[in-house]
Short mmCIF file of N, CA and C in Angstrom, two decimals:
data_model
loop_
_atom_site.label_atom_id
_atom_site.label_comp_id
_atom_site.label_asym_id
_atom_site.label_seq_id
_atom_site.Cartn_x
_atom_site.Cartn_y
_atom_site.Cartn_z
N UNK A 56 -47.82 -21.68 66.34
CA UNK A 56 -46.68 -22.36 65.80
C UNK A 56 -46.96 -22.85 64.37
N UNK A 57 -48.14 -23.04 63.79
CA UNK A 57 -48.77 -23.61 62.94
C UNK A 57 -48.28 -22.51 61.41
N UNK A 58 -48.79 -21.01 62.48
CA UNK A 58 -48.30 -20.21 61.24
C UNK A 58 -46.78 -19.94 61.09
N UNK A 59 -45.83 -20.34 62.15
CA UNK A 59 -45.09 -19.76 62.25
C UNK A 59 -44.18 -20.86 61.13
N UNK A 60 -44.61 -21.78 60.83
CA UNK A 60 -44.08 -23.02 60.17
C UNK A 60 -44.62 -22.67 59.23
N UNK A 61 -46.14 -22.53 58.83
CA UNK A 61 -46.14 -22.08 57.52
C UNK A 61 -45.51 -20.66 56.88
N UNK A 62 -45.34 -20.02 57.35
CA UNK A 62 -44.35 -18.43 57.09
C UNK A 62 -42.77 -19.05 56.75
N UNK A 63 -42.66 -19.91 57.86
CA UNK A 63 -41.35 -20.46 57.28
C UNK A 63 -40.87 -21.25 56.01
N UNK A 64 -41.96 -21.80 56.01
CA UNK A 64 -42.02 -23.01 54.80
C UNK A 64 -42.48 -22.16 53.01
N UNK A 65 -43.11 -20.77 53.53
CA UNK A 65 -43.13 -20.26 52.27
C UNK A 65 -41.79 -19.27 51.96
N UNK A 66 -41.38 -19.32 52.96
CA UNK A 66 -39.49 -18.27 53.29
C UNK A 66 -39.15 -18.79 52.18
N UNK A 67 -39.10 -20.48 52.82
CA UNK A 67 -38.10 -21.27 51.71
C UNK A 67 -38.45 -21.81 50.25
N UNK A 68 -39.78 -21.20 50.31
CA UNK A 68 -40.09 -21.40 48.83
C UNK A 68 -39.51 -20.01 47.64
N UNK A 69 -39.64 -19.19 48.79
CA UNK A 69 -39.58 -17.62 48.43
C UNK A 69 -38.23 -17.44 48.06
N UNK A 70 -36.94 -17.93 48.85
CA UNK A 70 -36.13 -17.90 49.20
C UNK A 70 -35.19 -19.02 47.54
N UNK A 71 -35.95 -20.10 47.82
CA UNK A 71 -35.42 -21.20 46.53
C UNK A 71 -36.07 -20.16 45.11
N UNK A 72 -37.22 -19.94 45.23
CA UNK A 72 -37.64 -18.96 43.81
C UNK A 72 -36.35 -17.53 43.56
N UNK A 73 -35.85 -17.15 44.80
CA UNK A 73 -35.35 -15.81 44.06
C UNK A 73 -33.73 -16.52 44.10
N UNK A 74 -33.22 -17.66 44.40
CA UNK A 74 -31.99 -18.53 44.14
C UNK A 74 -31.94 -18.73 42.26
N UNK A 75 -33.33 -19.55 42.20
CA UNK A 75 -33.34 -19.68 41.00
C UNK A 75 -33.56 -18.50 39.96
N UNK A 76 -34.15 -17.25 40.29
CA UNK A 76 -34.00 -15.81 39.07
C UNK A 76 -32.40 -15.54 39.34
N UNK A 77 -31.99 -15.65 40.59
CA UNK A 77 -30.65 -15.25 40.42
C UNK A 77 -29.17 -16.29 39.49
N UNK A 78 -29.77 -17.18 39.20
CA UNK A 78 -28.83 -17.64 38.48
C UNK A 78 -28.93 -17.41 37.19
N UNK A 79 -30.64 -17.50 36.95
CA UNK A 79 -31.00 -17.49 35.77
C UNK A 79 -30.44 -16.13 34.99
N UNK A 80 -30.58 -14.88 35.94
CA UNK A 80 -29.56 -13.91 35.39
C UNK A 80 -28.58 -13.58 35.43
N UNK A 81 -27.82 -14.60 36.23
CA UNK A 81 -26.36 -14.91 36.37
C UNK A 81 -25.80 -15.77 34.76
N UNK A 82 -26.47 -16.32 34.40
CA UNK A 82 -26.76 -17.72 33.04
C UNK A 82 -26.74 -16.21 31.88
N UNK A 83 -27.86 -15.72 32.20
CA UNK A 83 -28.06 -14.47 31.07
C UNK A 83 -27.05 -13.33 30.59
N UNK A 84 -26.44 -13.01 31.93
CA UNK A 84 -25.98 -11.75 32.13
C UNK A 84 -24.14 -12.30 31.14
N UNK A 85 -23.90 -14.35 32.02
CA UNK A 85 -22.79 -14.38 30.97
C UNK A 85 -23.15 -14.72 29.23
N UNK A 86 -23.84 -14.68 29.24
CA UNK A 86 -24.69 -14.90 27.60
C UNK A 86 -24.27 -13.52 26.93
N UNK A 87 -24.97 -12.52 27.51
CA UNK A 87 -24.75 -11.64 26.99
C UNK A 87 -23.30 -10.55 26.59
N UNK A 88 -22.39 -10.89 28.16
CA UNK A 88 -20.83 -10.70 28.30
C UNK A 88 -20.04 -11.45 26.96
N UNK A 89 -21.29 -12.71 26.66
CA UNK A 89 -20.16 -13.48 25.88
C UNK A 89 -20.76 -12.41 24.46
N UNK A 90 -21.47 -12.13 24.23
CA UNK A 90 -21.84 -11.81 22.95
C UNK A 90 -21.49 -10.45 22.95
N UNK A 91 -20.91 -9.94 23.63
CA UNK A 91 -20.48 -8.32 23.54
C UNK A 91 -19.03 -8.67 23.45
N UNK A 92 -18.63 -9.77 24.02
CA UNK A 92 -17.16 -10.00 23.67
C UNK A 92 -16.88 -10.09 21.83
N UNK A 93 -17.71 -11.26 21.99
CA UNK A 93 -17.74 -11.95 20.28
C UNK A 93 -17.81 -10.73 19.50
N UNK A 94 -18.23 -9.56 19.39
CA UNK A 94 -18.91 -8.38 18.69
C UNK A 94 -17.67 -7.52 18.62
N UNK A 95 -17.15 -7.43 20.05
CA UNK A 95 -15.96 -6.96 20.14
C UNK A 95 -14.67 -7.42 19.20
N UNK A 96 -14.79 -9.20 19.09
CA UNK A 96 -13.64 -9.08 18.44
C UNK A 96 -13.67 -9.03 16.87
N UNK A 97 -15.07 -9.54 16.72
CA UNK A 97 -15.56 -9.27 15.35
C UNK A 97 -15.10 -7.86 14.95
N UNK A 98 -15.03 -6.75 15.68
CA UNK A 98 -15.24 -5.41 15.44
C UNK A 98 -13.49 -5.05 15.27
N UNK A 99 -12.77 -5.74 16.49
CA UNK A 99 -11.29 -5.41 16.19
C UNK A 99 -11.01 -6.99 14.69
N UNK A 100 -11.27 -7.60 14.21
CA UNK A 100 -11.09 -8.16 13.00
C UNK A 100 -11.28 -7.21 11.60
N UNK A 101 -12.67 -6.89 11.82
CA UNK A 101 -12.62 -5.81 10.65
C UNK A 101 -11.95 -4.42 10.73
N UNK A 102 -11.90 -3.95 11.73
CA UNK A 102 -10.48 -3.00 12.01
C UNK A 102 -9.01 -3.56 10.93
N UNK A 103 -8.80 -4.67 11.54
CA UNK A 103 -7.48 -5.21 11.17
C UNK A 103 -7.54 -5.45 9.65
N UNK A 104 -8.70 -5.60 9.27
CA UNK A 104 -8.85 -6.46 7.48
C UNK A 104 -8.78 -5.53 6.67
N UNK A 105 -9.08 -3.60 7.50
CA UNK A 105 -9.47 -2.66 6.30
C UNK A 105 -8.14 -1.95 6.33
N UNK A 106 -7.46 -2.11 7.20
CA UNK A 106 -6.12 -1.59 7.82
C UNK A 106 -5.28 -2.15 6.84
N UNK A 107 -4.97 -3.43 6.77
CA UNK A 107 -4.43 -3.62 6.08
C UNK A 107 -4.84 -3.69 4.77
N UNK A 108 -5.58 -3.55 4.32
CA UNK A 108 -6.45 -3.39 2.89
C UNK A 108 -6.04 -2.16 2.62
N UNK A 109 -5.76 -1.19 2.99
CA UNK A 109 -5.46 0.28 3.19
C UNK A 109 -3.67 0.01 3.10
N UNK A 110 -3.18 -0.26 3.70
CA UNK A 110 -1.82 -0.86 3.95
C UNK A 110 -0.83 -1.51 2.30
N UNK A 111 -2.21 -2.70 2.01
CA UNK A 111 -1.70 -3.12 0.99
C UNK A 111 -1.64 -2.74 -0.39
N UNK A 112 -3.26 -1.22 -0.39
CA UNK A 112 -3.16 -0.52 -1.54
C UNK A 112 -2.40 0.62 -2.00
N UNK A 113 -2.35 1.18 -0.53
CA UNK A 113 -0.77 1.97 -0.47
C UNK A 113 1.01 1.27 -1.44
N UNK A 114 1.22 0.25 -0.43
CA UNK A 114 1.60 -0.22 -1.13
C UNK A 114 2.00 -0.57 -3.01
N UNK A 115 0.85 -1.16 -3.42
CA UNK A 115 0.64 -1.51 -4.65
C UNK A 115 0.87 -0.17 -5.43
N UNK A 116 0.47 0.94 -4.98
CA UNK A 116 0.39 2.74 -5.57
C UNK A 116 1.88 2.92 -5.41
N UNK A 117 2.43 2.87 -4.66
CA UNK A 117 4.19 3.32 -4.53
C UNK A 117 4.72 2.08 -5.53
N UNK A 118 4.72 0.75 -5.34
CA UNK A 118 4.82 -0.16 -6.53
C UNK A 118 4.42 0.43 -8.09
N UNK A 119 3.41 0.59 -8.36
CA UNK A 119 2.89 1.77 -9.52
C UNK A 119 4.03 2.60 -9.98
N UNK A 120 3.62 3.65 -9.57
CA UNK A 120 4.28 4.94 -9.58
C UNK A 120 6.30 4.78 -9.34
N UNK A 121 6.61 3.79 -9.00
CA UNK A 121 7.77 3.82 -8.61
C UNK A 121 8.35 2.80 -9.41
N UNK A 122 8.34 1.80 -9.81
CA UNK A 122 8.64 0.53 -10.09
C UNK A 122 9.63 -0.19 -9.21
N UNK A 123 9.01 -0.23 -8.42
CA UNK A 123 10.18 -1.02 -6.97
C UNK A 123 9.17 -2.18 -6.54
N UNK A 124 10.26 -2.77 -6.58
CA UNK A 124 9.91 -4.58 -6.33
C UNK A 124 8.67 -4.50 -4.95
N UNK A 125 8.09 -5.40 -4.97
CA UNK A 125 7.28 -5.89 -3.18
C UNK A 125 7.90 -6.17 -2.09
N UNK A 126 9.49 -6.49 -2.23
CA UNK A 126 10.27 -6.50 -1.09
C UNK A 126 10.97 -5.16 -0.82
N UNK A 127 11.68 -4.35 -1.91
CA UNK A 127 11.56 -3.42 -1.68
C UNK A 127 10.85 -2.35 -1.06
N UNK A 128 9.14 -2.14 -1.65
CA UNK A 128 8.65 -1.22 -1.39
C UNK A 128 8.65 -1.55 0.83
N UNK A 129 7.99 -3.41 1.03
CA UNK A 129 8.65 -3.14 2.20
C UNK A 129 9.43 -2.69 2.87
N UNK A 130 10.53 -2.67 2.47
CA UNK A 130 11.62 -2.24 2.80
C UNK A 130 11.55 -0.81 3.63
N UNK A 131 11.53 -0.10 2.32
CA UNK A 131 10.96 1.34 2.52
C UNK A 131 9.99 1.85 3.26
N UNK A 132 8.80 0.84 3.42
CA UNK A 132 8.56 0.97 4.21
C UNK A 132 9.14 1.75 6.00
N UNK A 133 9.72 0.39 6.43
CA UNK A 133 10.33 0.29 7.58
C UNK A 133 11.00 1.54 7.63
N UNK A 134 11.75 2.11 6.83
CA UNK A 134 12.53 3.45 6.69
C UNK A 134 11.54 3.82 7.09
N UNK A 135 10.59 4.28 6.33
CA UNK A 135 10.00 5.27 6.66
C UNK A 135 9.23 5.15 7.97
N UNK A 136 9.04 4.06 8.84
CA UNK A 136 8.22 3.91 10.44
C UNK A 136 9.78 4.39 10.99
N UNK A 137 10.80 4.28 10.53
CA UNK A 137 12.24 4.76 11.11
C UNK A 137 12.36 6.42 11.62
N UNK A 138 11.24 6.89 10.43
CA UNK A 138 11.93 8.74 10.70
C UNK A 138 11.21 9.29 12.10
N UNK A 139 12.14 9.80 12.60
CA UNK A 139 11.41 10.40 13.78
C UNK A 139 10.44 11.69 13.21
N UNK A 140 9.27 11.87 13.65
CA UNK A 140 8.18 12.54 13.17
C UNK A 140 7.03 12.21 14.11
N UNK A 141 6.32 13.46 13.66
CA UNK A 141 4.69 13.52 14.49
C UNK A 141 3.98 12.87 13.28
N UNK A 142 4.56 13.02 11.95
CA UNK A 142 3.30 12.73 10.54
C UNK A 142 2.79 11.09 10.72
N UNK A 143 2.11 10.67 10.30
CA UNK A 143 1.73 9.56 10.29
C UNK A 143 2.31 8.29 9.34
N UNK A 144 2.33 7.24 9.47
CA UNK A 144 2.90 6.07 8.74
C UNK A 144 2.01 6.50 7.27
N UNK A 145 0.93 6.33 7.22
CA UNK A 145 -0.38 6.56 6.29
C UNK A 145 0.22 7.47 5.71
N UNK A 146 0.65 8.99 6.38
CA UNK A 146 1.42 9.83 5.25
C UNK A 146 1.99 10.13 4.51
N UNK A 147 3.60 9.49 5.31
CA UNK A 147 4.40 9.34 4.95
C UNK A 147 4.53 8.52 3.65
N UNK A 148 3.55 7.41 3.75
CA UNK A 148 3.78 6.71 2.47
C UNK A 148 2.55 7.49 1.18
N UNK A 149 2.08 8.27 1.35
CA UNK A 149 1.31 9.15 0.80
C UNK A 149 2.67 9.91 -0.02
N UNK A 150 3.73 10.68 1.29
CA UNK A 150 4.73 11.08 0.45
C UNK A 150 5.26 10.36 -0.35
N UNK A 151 5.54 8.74 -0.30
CA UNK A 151 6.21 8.54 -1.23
C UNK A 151 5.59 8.04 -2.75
N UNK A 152 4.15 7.95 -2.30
CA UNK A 152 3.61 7.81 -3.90
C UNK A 152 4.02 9.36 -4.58
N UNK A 153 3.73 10.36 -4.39
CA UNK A 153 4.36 11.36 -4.78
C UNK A 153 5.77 11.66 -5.36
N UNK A 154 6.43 11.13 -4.49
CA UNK A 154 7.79 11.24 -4.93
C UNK A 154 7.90 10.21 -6.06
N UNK A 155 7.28 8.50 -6.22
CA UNK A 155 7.19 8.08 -7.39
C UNK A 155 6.67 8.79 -8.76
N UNK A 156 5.80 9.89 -8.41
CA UNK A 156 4.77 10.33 -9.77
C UNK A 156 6.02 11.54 -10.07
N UNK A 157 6.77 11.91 -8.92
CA UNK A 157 7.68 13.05 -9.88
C UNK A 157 9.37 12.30 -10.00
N UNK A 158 8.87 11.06 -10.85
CA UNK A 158 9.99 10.00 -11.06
C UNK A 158 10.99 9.61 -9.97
N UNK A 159 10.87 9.73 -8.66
CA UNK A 159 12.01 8.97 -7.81
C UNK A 159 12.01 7.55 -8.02
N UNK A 160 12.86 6.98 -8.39
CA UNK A 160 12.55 5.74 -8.78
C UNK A 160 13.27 4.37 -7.89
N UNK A 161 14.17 5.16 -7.01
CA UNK A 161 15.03 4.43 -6.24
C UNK A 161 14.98 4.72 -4.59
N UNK A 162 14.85 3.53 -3.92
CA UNK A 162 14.52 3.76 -2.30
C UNK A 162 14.76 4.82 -1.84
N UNK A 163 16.14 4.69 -2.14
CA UNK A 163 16.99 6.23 -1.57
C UNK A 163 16.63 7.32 -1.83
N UNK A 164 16.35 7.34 -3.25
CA UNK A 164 15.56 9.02 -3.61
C UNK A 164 13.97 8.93 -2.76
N UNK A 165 13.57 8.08 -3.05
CA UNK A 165 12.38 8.10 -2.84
C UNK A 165 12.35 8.61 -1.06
N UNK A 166 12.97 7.91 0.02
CA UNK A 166 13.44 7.98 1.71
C UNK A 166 13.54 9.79 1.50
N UNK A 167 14.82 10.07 0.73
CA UNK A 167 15.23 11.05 0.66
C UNK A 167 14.05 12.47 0.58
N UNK A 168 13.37 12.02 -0.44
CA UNK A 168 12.10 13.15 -0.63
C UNK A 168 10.91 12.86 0.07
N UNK A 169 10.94 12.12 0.93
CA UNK A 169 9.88 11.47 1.81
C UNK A 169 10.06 12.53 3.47
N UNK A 170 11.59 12.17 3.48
CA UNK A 170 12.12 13.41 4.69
C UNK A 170 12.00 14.27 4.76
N UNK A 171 12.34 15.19 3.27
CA UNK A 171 12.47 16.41 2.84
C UNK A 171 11.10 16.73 2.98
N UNK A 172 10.20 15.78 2.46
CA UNK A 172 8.60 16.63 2.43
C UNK A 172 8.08 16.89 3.64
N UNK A 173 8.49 15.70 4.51
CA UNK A 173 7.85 15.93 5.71
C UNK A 173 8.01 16.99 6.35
N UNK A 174 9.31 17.36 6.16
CA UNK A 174 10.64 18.69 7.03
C UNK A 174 9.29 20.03 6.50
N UNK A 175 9.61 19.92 5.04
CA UNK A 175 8.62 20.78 4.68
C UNK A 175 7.50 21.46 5.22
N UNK A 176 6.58 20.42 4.78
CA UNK A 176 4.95 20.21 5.13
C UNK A 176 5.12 20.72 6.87
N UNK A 177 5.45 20.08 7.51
CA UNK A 177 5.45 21.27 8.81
C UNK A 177 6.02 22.39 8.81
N UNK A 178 6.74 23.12 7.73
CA UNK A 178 7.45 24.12 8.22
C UNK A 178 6.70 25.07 7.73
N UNK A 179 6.06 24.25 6.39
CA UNK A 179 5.30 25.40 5.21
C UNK A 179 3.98 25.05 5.01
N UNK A 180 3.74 23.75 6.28
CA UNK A 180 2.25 23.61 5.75
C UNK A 180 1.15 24.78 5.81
N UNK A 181 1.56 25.42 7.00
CA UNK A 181 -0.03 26.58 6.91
C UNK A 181 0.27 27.65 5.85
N UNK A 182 1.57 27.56 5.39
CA UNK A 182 1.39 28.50 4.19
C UNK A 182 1.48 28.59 2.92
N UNK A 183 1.27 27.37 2.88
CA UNK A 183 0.90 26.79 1.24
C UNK A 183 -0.50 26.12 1.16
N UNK A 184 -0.85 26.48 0.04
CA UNK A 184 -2.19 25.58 0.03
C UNK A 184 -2.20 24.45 -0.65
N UNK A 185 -2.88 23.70 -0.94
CA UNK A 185 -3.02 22.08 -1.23
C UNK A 185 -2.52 21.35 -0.26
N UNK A 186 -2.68 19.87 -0.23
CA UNK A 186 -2.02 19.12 0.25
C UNK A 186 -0.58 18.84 0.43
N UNK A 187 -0.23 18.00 0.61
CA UNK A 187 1.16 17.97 0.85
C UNK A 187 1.56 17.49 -0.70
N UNK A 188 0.92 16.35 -1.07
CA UNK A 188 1.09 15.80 -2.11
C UNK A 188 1.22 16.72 -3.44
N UNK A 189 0.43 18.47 -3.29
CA UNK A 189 0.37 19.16 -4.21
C UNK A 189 1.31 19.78 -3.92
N UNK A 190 1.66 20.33 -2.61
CA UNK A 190 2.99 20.76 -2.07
C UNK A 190 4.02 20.38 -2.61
N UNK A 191 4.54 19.38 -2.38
CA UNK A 191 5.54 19.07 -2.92
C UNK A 191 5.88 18.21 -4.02
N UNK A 192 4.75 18.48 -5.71
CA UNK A 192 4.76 18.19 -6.79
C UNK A 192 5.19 19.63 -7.24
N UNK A 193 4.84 20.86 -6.40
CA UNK A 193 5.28 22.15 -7.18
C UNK A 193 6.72 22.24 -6.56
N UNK A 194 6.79 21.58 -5.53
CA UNK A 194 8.31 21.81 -4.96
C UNK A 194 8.96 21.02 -6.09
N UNK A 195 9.03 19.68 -6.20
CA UNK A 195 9.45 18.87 -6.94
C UNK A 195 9.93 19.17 -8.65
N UNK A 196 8.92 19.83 -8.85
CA UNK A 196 9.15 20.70 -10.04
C UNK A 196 9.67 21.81 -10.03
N UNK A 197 9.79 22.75 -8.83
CA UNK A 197 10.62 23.85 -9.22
C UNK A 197 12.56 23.02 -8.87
N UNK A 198 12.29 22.04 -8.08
CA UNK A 198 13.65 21.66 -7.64
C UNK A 198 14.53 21.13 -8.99
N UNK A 199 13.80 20.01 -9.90
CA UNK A 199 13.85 19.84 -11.25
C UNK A 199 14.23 21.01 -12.25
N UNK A 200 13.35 21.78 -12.67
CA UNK A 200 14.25 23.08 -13.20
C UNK A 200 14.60 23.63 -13.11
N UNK A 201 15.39 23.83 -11.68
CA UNK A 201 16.32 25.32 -10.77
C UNK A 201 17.28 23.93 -11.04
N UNK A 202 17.26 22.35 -11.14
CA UNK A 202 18.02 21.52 -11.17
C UNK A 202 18.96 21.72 -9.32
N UNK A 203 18.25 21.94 -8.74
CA UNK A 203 18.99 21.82 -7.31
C UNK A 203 19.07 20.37 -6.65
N UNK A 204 18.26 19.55 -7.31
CA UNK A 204 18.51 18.24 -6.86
C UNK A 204 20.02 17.70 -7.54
N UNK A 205 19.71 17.63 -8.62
CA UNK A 205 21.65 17.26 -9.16
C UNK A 205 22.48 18.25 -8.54
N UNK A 206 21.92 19.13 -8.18
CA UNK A 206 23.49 19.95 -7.27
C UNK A 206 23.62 19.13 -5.73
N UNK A 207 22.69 19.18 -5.69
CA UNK A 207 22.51 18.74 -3.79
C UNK A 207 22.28 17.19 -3.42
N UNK A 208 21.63 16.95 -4.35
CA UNK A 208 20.92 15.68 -4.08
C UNK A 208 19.59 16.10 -3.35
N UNK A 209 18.36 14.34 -3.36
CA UNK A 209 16.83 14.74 -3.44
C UNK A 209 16.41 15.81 -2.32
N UNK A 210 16.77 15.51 -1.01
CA UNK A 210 16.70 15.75 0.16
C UNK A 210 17.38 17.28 0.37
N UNK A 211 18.72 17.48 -0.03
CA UNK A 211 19.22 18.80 0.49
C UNK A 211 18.33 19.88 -0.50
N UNK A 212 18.79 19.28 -1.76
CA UNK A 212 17.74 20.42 -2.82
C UNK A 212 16.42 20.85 -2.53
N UNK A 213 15.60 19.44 -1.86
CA UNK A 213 13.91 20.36 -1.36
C UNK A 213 14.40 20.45 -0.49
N UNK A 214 14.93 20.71 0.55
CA UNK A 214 15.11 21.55 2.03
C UNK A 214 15.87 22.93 1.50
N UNK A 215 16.92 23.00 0.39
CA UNK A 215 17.15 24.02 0.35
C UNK A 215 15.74 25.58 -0.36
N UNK A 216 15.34 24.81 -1.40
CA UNK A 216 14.52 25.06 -2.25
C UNK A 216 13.19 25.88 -1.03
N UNK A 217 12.63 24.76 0.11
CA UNK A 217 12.06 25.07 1.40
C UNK A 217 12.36 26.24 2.12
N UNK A 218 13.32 25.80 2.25
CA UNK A 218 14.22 27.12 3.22
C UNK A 218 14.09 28.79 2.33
N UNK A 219 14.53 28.46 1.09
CA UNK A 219 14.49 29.71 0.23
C UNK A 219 13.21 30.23 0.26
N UNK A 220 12.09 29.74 0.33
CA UNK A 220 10.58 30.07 -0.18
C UNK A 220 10.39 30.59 1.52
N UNK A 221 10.37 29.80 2.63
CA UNK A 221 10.41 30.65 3.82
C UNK A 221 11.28 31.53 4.13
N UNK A 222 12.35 32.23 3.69
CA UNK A 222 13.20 33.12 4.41
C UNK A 222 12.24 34.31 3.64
N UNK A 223 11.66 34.31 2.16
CA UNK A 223 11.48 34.90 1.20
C UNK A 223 10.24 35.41 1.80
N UNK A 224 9.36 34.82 1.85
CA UNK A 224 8.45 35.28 2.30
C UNK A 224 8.16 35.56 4.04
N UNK A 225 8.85 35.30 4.40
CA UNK A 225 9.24 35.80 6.00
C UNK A 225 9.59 37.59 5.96
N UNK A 226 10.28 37.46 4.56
CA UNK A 226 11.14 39.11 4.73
C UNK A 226 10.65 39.89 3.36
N UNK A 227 9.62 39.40 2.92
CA UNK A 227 8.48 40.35 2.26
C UNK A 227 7.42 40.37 2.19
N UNK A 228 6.91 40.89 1.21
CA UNK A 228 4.96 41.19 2.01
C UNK A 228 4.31 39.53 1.11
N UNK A 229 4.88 39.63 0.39
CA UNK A 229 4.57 37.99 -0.55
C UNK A 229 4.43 36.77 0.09
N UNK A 230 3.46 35.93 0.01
CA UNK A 230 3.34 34.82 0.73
C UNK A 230 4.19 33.74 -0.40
N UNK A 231 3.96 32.49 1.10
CA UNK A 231 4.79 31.30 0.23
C UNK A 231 4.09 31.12 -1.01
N UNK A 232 3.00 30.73 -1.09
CA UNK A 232 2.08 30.49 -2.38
C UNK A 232 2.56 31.42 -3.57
N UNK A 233 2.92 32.66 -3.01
CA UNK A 233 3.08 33.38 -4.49
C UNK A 233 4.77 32.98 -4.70
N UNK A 234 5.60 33.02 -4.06
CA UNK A 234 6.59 32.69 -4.25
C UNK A 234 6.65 30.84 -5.20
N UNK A 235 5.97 30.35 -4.47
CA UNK A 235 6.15 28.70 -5.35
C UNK A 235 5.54 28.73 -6.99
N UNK A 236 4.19 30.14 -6.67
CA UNK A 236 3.54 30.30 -8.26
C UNK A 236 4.81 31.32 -9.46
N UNK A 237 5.20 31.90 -8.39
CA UNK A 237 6.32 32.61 -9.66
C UNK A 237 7.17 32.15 -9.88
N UNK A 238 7.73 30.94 -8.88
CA UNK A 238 8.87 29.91 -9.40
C UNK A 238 8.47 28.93 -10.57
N UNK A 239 7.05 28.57 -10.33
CA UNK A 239 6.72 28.09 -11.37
C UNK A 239 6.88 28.55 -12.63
N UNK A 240 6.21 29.37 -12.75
CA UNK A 240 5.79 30.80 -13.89
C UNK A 240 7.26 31.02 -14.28
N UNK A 241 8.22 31.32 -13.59
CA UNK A 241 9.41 31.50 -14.22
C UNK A 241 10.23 30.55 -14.85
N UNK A 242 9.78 29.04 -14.29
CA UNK A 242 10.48 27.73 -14.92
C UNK A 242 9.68 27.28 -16.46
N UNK A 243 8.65 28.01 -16.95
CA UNK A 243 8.18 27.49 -17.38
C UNK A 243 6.80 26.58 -17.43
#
């Protein structure tokens, strides 16, 4: 009985020792939960700070290039999270620094050739080269001296201008690229 009390009496020593590791890594384990949290939100903060840093230099570039007020360019913004599209917010306002550098100077033009590019850029992206932004600075310019924008306005003129360069090269051996380089070449 002697041992059977001492076996018991070291149970409960045995027993209180692995009580106490178990909290102790119960103590640890939330230490560490907390510091993967903290890291976490640290991590979605700088997400949010470069986002909008990105956000606000966008911005400031369509301000630039456009001369439209800071409530405005918001504005336009919102239009543009408005268009139904796969392209991205980021792009879209990509289009419209563009459309500022080939003088749109007013929301409306600016919305207007923001649509039109997008319509574009998927229809003609794999068959034009450059970016979109180069895309549709040669569009922009052939629309300017074919003058199809004062016939149509911003939007119908590059969709028409679009449309012409794909039917064209759909129904000859000439790709879009050569078609936008000889429109060039022929405007001057």
């Amino acid at each position: 009985e002697t041992r059977l009390s001492s076996v018991k009496s070291g149970m409960q020593g045995f027993s209180s020792f692995t009580s106490k590791v178990k909290d102790e890594v119960r103590s640890f384990g939330t230490i560490v939960a907390g510091y993967m949290g903290f890291q976490f939100i640290i991590s979605l903060v700088k997400n949010a700070i470069s986002s909008l840093s990105k956000l606000n230099d966008q911005f400031s570039d369509i301000r630039k290039v456009s001369g439209l007020s800071e409530e405005a360019v918001r504005k336009l913004n919102d239009e543009l999270q408005n268009i139904d599209t796969r392209t991205s917010a980021e792009k879209l306002r990509e289009m419209a620094v563009a459309a500022g550098k080939l003088g749109k100077e007013s929301s409306k033009d600016i919305l207007e050739f923001v649509r039109a590019a997008d319509q574009i850029s998927v229809a003609l992206g794999d068959d034009l080269s450059g970016g979109t932004e180069e895309i549709m600075k040669n569009l922009g310019k052939i629309s300017q001296v074919f003058k199809t924008e004062e016939l149509f306005g911003t939007e119908k003129g590059l969709l028409k201008i679009g449309s012409a360069i794909n039917e064209l090269s759909a129904a000859s051996n000439a790709g879009a690229d050569y078609m936008v380089d000889f429109s060039k070449r022929m405007a001057g």
